[in-house]
Tab-separated table of C-alpha atoms in Angstrom:
chain	number	residue	atom	x	y	z
A	1	MET	CA	-0.052	-0.019	0.012
A	2	LYS	CA	1.312	3.458	-0.922
A	3	ILE	CA	1.805	5.824	1.986
A	4	LEU	CA	1.154	8.958	-0.019
A	5	ASN	CA	-1.010	9.136	-3.066
A	6	TYR	CA	-0.404	11.605	-5.937
A	7	LYS	CA	-2.598	14.423	-4.399
A	8	SER	CA	-0.911	14.089	-1.060
A	9	LYS	CA	2.572	14.279	-2.592
A	10	TYR	CA	1.533	17.339	-4.594
A	11	ALA	CA	0.101	18.998	-1.449
A	12	LEU	CA	3.250	18.219	0.530
A	13	ILE	CA	5.448	19.780	-2.217
A	14	VAL	CA	3.323	22.919	-2.335
A	15	LEU	CA	3.452	23.183	1.453
A	16	LEU	CA	7.261	22.837	1.533
A	17	LEU	CA	7.668	25.424	-1.225
A	18	PHE	CA	5.427	27.806	0.729
A	19	LEU	CA	7.369	27.306	3.893
A	20	ALA	CA	10.735	27.799	2.107
A	21	THR	CA	9.499	31.048	0.529
A	22	THR	CA	8.094	32.267	3.869
A	23	LEU	CA	11.375	31.592	5.664
A	24	SER	CA	13.400	33.186	2.875
A	25	ALA	CA	11.228	36.380	2.980
A	26	HIS	CA	11.494	36.539	6.756
A	27	ALA	CA	15.374	36.274	6.463
A	28	ASP	CA	15.312	39.086	3.880
A	29	ILE	CA	13.265	41.364	6.155
A	30	ASN	CA	15.506	40.661	9.105
A	31	ARG	CA	18.591	41.513	6.975
A	32	PHE	CA	16.970	44.681	5.747
A	33	LEU	CA	16.029	45.846	9.264
A	34	TYR	CA	19.531	45.008	10.491
A	35	ILE	CA	21.032	47.254	7.840
A	36	VAL	CA	18.560	50.026	8.511
A	37	LYS	CA	19.272	49.855	12.254
A	38	ASN	CA	23.065	49.603	12.200
A	39	ALA	CA	24.058	51.554	9.129
A	40	VAL	CA	21.270	53.839	7.792
A	41	ILE	CA	19.804	55.305	10.982
A	42	PRO	CA	23.210	56.323	12.463
A	43	MET	CA	24.147	58.268	9.301
A	44	SER	CA	20.753	59.850	8.790
A	45	ASP	CA	20.297	63.363	10.222
A	46	VAL	CA	16.720	63.595	8.798
A	47	ILE	CA	14.121	60.797	9.259
A	48	PHE	CA	10.488	61.347	8.553
A	49	LEU	CA	7.222	59.849	7.421
A	50	GLY	CA	5.750	61.571	4.377
A	51	LYS	CA	3.475	61.395	1.337
A	52	LEU	CA	4.671	61.468	-2.276
A	53	ALA	CA	3.769	64.724	-4.041
A	54	GLY	CA	5.511	64.539	-7.448
A	55	TYR	CA	8.826	63.758	-9.004
A	56	LYS	CA	11.228	64.362	-11.889
A	57	THR	CA	14.283	62.566	-13.139
A	58	ILE	CA	17.476	63.949	-14.417
A	59	GLU	CA	19.637	61.931	-16.843
A	60	ASN	CA	23.323	62.333	-16.164
A	61	GLY	CA	22.521	63.920	-12.860
A	62	PHE	CA	25.405	62.224	-11.092
A	63	VAL	CA	28.773	62.088	-12.791
A	64	THR	CA	32.257	61.246	-11.417
A	65	THR	CA	35.748	61.465	-12.807
A	66	SER	CA	35.736	57.661	-13.280
A	67	GLY	CA	33.169	58.062	-15.987
A	68	GLU	CA	30.277	56.855	-13.823
A	69	ASN	CA	27.167	58.525	-15.129
A	70	LEU	CA	23.860	57.918	-13.310
A	71	SER	CA	20.426	59.334	-13.313
A	72	VAL	CA	19.016	61.283	-10.360
A	73	ALA	CA	15.385	61.273	-9.110
A	74	VAL	CA	14.045	64.360	-7.283
A	75	ILE	CA	10.931	63.560	-5.333
A	76	GLN	CA	8.695	66.118	-3.558
A	77	VAL	CA	7.432	64.696	-0.271
A	78	GLU	CA	4.941	66.288	2.117
A	79	VAL	CA	6.162	65.766	5.695
A	80	VAL	CA	3.618	63.980	7.908
A	81	LYS	CA	5.662	63.206	10.994
A	82	VAL	CA	9.317	64.070	11.845
A	83	LEU	CA	11.314	61.426	13.710
A	84	ARG	CA	14.689	63.210	13.403
A	85	GLY	CA	15.727	66.578	11.987
A	86	LYS	CA	14.716	70.227	11.867
A	87	ILE	CA	11.993	69.960	9.364
A	88	GLN	CA	8.323	70.529	10.184
A	89	PRO	CA	5.058	68.550	9.531
A	90	GLY	CA	3.225	69.994	6.551
A	91	GLU	CA	6.336	71.193	4.725
A	92	LYS	CA	7.189	69.884	1.299
A	93	GLN	CA	10.730	68.626	1.111
A	94	LEU	CA	12.767	67.631	-1.938
A	95	VAL	CA	14.321	64.208	-1.578
A	96	CYS	CA	17.030	63.279	-4.058
A	97	SER	CA	19.083	60.213	-4.943
A	98	TRP	CA	20.729	58.362	-7.801
A	99	PHE	CA	19.420	55.384	-9.566
A	100	VAL	CA	20.159	53.011	-12.473
A	101	GLN	CA	17.784	53.223	-15.459
A	102	GLY	CA	15.768	50.115	-16.189
A	103	ASN	CA	14.226	47.386	-14.014
A	104	ASN	CA	16.880	46.970	-11.416
A	105	ALA	CA	15.271	45.954	-8.151
A	106	ASP	CA	18.097	47.111	-5.853
A	107	LEU	CA	19.433	50.120	-7.800
A	108	GLY	CA	16.408	51.276	-9.636
A	109	PHE	CA	13.731	53.882	-8.994
A	110	ASN	CA	10.059	53.128	-8.490
A	111	TYR	CA	7.984	56.148	-7.630
A	112	GLY	CA	4.572	54.633	-6.918
A	113	ASN	CA	1.653	57.161	-6.871
A	114	ASP	CA	1.127	60.676	-5.518
A	115	GLY	CA	-0.217	60.362	-1.929
A	116	ASP	CA	1.569	57.088	-1.190
A	117	GLU	CA	3.055	56.895	2.295
A	118	ILE	CA	6.850	56.505	2.604
A	119	THR	CA	9.532	56.692	5.247
A	120	VAL	CA	12.661	58.711	4.340
A	121	LEU	CA	16.055	58.312	6.032
A	122	GLY	CA	18.524	60.818	4.600
A	123	VAL	CA	21.035	63.619	4.939
A	124	GLU	CA	19.966	67.285	4.767
A	125	THR	CA	21.836	69.560	2.438
A	126	THR	CA	21.175	73.119	1.249
A	127	ASN	CA	18.874	72.213	-1.599
A	128	SER	CA	17.526	68.759	-0.767
A	129	ILE	CA	17.490	65.770	1.567
A	130	GLN	CA	19.884	63.314	-0.129
A	131	LEU	CA	19.735	59.577	0.183
A	132	PRO	CA	22.975	57.540	-0.278
A	133	HIS	CA	20.780	55.322	-2.467
A	134	PHE	CA	17.127	54.348	-2.576
A	135	HIS	CA	17.603	50.886	-1.155
A	136	TYR	CA	17.404	51.032	2.706
A	137	HIS	CA	16.836	54.825	2.755
A	138	TRP	CA	13.415	54.856	1.034
A	139	ILE	CA	10.877	52.620	2.732
A	140	GLY	CA	7.326	52.206	1.417
A	141	GLY	CA	4.711	53.005	4.027
A	142	PHE	CA	5.029	53.697	7.734
A	143	ARG	CA	5.202	50.078	8.863
A	144	TYR	CA	8.686	50.310	10.510
A	145	GLU	CA	7.968	53.501	12.567
A	146	LEU	CA	8.040	51.762	15.958
A	147	GLU	CA	11.297	50.023	15.242
A	148	ILE	CA	12.879	53.195	13.885
A	149	MET	CA	11.691	55.154	17.054
A	150	LYS	CA	13.540	52.654	19.229
A	151	TRP	CA	16.736	52.875	17.115
A	152	LEU	CA	16.896	56.667	17.221
A	153	LYS	CA	18.725	56.276	20.558
A	154	LEU	CA	21.655	54.652	18.904
A	155	PRO	CA	24.853	56.737	18.527
A	156	GLN	CA	24.866	58.881	15.401
A	157	LYS	CA	27.649	58.658	12.796
A	158	PRO	CA	26.755	61.575	10.462
A	159	ILE	CA	28.203	61.938	6.989
A	160	LYS	CA	30.576	64.868	7.224
A	161	ASP	CA	31.331	65.331	3.555
A	162	LYS	CA	28.019	66.716	2.285
A	163	GLU	CA	29.398	66.698	-1.268
A	164	ARG	CA	29.821	62.916	-1.196
A	165	ILE	CA	26.691	61.533	0.304
A	166	PHE	CA	25.887	59.096	-2.505
A	167	LYS	CA	27.317	55.574	-2.144
A	168	THR	CA	28.068	54.382	-5.659
A	169	LEU	CA	30.695	52.244	-7.397
A	170	SER	CA	32.962	55.296	-7.801
A	171	ASP	CA	33.276	56.293	-4.103
A	172	ASN	CA	37.020	57.022	-4.511
A	173	TYR	CA	36.585	59.429	-7.445
A	174	GLU	CA	35.718	63.120	-7.556
A	175	VAL	CA	32.162	64.183	-8.236
A	176	VAL	CA	31.880	66.233	-11.446
A	177	ARG	CA	28.127	66.760	-11.116
A	178	ASN	CA	25.526	66.106	-8.489
A	179	ALA	CA	22.219	67.638	-9.664
A	180	CYS	CA	20.862	67.260	-6.092
A	181	ASN	CA	23.238	70.145	-5.108
A	182	GLU	CA	22.022	72.481	-7.785
A	183	PRO	CA	19.815	75.429	-6.729
A	184	ASN	CA	17.263	74.995	-9.603
A	185	LEU	CA	16.415	71.459	-8.568
A	186	TRP	CA	12.648	71.815	-8.676
A	187	PRO	CA	10.479	73.627	-11.215
């Protein structure tokens, strides 16, 4: 007599795949939160919850002497709640970072829709709040607010060189252009 029939084997395989996927996703979230806690929050002098209110992209917005040539996204965000920094609720802030054109999950740019809730962890400069990159510094929704509030007590390690906030492949080269530092950033 067979212990498992065809349907039982199929159900068992589906269950195992589901469990493997769930465990993998949980590990990815834990890794994400570990990096936010230990690397992103200490370097961020501005952390806030906001709502998207428009964007524009600038091709060749970030250029280095190595020949690295990246696009920049400038996003207008209405501040809902300030967790760190000198900005005020109700203000509209310009948030700026580099991205790779195309469908790159880690280095790409996906705006979403006007009114979407986001959490921003960045560095304030004269013309914008800059994010070293979108991954880890741009979180969809407000779902990690409680964790972030606890982590704000950690020692800060601010970025001192405001001209070199972006973390890219050309970290050791001079920046020729960073459109996020330009005064005419928003129409």
